[in-house]
mmCIF file of N, CA and C in Angstrom:
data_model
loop_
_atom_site.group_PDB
_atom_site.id
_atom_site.type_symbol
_atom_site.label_atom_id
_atom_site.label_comp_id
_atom_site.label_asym_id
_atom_site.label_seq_id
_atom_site.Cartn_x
_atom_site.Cartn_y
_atom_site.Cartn_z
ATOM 1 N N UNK A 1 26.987 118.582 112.082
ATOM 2 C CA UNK A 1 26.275 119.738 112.604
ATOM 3 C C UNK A 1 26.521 119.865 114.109
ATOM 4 N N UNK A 2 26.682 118.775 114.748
ATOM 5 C CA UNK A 2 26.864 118.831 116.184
ATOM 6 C C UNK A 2 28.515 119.431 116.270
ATOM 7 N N UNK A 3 29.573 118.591 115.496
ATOM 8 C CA UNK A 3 30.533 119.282 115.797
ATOM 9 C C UNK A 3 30.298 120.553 115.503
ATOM 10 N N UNK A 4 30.015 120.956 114.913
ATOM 11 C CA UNK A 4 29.816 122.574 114.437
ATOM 12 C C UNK A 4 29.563 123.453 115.488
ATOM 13 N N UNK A 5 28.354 122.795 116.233
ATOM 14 C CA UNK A 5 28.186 123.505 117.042
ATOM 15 C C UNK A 5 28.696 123.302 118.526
ATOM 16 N N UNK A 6 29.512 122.483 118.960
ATOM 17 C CA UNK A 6 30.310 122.368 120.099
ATOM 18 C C UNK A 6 31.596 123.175 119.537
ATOM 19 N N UNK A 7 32.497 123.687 118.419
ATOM 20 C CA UNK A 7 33.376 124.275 117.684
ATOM 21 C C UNK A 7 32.834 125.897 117.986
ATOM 22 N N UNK A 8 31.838 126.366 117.709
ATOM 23 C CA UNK A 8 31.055 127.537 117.915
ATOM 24 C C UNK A 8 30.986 127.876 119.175
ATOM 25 N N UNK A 9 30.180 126.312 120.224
ATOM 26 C CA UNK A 9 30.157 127.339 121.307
ATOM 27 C C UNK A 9 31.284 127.638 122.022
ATOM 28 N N UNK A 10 32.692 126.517 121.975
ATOM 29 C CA UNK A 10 33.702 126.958 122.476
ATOM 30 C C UNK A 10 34.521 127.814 122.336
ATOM 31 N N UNK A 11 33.969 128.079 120.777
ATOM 32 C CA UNK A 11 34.714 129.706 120.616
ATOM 33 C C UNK A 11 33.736 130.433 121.594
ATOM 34 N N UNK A 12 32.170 130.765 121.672
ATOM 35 C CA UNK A 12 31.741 131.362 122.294
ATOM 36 C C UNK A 12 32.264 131.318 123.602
ATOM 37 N N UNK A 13 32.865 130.461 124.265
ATOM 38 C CA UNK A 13 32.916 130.297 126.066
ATOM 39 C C UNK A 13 34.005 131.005 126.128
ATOM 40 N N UNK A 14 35.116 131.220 124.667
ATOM 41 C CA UNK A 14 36.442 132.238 125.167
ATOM 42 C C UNK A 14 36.358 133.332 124.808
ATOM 43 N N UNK A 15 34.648 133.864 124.562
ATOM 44 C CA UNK A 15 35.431 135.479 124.499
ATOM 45 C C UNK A 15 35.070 135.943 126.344
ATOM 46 N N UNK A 16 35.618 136.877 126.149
ATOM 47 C CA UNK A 16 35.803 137.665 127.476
ATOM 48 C C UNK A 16 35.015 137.930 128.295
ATOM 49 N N UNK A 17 34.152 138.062 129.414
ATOM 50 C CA UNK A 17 33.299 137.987 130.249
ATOM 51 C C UNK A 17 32.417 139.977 130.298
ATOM 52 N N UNK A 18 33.827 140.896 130.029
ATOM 53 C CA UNK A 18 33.475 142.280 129.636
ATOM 54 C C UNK A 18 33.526 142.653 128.393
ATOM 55 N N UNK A 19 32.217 142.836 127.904
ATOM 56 C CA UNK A 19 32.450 142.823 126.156
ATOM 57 C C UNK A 19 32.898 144.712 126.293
ATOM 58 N N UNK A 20 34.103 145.342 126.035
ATOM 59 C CA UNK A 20 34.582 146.343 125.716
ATOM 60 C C UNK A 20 34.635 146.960 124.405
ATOM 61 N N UNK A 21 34.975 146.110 123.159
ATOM 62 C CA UNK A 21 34.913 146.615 122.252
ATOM 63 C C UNK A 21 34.299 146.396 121.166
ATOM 64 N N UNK A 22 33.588 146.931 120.099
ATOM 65 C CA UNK A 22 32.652 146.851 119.113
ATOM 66 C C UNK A 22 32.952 145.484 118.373
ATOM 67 N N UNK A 23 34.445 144.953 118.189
ATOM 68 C CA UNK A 23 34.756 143.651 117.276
ATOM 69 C C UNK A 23 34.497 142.829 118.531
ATOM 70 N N UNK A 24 34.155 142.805 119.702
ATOM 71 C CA UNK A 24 33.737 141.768 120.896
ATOM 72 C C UNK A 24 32.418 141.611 120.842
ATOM 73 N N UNK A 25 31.682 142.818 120.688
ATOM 74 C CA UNK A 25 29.837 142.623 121.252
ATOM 75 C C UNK A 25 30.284 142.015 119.591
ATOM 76 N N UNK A 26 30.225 142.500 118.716
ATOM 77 C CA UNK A 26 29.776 141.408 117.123
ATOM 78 C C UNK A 26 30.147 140.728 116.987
ATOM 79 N N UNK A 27 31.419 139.698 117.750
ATOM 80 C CA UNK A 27 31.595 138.646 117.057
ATOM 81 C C UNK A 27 30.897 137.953 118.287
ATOM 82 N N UNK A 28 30.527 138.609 119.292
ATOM 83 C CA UNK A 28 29.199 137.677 120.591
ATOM 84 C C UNK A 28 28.150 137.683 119.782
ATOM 85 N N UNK A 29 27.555 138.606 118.736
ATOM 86 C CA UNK A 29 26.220 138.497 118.642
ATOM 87 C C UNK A 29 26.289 137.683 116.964
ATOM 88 N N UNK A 30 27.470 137.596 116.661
ATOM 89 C CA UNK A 30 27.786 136.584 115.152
ATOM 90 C C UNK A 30 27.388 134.994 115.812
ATOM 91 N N UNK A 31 28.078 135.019 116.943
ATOM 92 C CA UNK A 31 28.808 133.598 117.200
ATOM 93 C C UNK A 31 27.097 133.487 117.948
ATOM 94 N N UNK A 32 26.148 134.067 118.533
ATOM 95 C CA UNK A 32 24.980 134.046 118.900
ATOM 96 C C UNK A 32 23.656 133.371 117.848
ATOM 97 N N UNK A 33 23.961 134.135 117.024
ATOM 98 C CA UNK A 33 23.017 134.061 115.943
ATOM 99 C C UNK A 33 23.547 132.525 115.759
ATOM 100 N N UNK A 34 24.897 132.300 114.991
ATOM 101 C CA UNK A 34 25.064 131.233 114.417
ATOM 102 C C UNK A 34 24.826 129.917 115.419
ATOM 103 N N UNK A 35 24.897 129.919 116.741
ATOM 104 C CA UNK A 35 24.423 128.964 117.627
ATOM 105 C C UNK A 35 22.841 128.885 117.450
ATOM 106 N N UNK A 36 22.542 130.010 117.626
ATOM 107 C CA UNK A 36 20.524 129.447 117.368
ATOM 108 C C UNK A 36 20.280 129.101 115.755
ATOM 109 N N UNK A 37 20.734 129.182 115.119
ATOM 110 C CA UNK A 37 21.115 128.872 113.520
ATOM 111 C C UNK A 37 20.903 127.096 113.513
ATOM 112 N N UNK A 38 22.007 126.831 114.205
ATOM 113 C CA UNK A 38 22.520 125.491 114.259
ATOM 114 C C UNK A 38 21.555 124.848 115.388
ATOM 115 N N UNK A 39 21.243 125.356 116.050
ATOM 116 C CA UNK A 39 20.144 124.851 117.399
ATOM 117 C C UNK A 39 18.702 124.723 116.518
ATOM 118 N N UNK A 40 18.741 125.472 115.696
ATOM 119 C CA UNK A 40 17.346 125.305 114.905
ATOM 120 C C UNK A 40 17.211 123.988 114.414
ATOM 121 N N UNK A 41 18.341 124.235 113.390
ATOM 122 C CA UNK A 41 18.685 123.090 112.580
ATOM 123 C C UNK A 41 18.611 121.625 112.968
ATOM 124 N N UNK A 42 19.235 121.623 114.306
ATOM 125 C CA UNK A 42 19.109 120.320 114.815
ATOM 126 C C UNK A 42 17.874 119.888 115.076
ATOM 127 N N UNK A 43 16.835 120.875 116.002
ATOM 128 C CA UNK A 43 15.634 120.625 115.996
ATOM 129 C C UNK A 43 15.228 119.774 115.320
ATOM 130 N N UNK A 44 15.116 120.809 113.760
ATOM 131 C CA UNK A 44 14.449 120.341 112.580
ATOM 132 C C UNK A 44 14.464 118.949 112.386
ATOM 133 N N UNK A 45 16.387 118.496 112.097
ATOM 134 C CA UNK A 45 16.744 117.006 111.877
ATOM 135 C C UNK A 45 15.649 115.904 112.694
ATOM 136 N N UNK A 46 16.294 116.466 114.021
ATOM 137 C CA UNK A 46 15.896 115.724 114.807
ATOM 138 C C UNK A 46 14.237 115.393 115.167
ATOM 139 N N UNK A 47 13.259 116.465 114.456
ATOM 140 C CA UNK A 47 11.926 116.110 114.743
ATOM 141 C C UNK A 47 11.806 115.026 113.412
ATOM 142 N N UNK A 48 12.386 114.979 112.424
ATOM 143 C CA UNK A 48 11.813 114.881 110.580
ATOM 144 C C UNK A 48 12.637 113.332 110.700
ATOM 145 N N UNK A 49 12.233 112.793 110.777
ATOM 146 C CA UNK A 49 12.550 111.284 110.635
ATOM 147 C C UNK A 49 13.388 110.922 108.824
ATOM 148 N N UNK A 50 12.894 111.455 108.171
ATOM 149 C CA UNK A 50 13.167 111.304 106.849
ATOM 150 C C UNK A 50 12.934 112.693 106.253
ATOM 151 N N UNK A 51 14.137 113.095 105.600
ATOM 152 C CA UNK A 51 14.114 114.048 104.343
ATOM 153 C C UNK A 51 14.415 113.795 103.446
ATOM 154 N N UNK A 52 13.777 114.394 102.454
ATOM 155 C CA UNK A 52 13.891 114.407 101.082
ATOM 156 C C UNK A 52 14.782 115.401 100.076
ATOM 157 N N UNK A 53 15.541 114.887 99.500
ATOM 158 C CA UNK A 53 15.815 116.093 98.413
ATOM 159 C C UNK A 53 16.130 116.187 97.131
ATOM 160 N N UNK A 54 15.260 117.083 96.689
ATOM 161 C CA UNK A 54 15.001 116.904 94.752
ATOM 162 C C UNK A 54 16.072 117.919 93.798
ATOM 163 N N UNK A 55 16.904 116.846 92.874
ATOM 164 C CA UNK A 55 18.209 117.063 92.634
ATOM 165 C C UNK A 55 17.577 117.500 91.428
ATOM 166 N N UNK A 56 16.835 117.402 90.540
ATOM 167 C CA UNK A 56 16.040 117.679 89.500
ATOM 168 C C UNK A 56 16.440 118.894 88.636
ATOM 169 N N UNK A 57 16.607 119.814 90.106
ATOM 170 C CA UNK A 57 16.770 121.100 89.141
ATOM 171 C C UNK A 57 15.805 121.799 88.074
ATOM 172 N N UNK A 58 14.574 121.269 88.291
ATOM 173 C CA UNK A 58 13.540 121.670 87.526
ATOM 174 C C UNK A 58 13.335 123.031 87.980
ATOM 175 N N UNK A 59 12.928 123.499 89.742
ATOM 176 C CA UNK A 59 12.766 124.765 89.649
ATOM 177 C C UNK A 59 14.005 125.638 89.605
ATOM 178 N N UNK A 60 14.521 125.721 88.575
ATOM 179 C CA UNK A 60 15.426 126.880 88.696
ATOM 180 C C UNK A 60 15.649 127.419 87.379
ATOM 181 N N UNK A 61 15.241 128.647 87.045
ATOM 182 C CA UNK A 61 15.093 129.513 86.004
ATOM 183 C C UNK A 61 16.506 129.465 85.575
ATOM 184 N N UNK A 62 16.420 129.566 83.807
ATOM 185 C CA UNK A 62 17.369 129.241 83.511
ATOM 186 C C UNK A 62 17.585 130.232 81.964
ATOM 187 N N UNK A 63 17.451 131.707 82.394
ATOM 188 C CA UNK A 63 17.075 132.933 81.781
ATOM 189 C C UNK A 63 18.267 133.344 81.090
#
């Protein structure tokens, strides 16, 4: 997850300083989102000492 997000922001540090065109401001506000995405995430890890996860497959409708 960390590489992920040092991979992200260095794409973020090369786009262009004048966002000019519509595929520039969206892939600033893609590559934006997906940094606070991953900034969340780490949070999370990093507060939760231990997670859990239930392979069970019990809740999932099976219609």
């Amino acid at each position: 997850l960390k590489n992920r997000y040092e991979d992200t922001f260095a794409e973020y540090q090369r786009l262009p300083l004048r966002l000019e065109t519509a595929s520039i401001i969206m892939k600033k506000k893609d590559l934006t989102n997906e940094l606070d995405n991953i900034e969340r995430d780490l949070d999370f890890l990093e507060k939760h000492q231990k997670i859990f996860i239930d392979n069970s497959n019990s809740h999932i409708n099976k219609d």
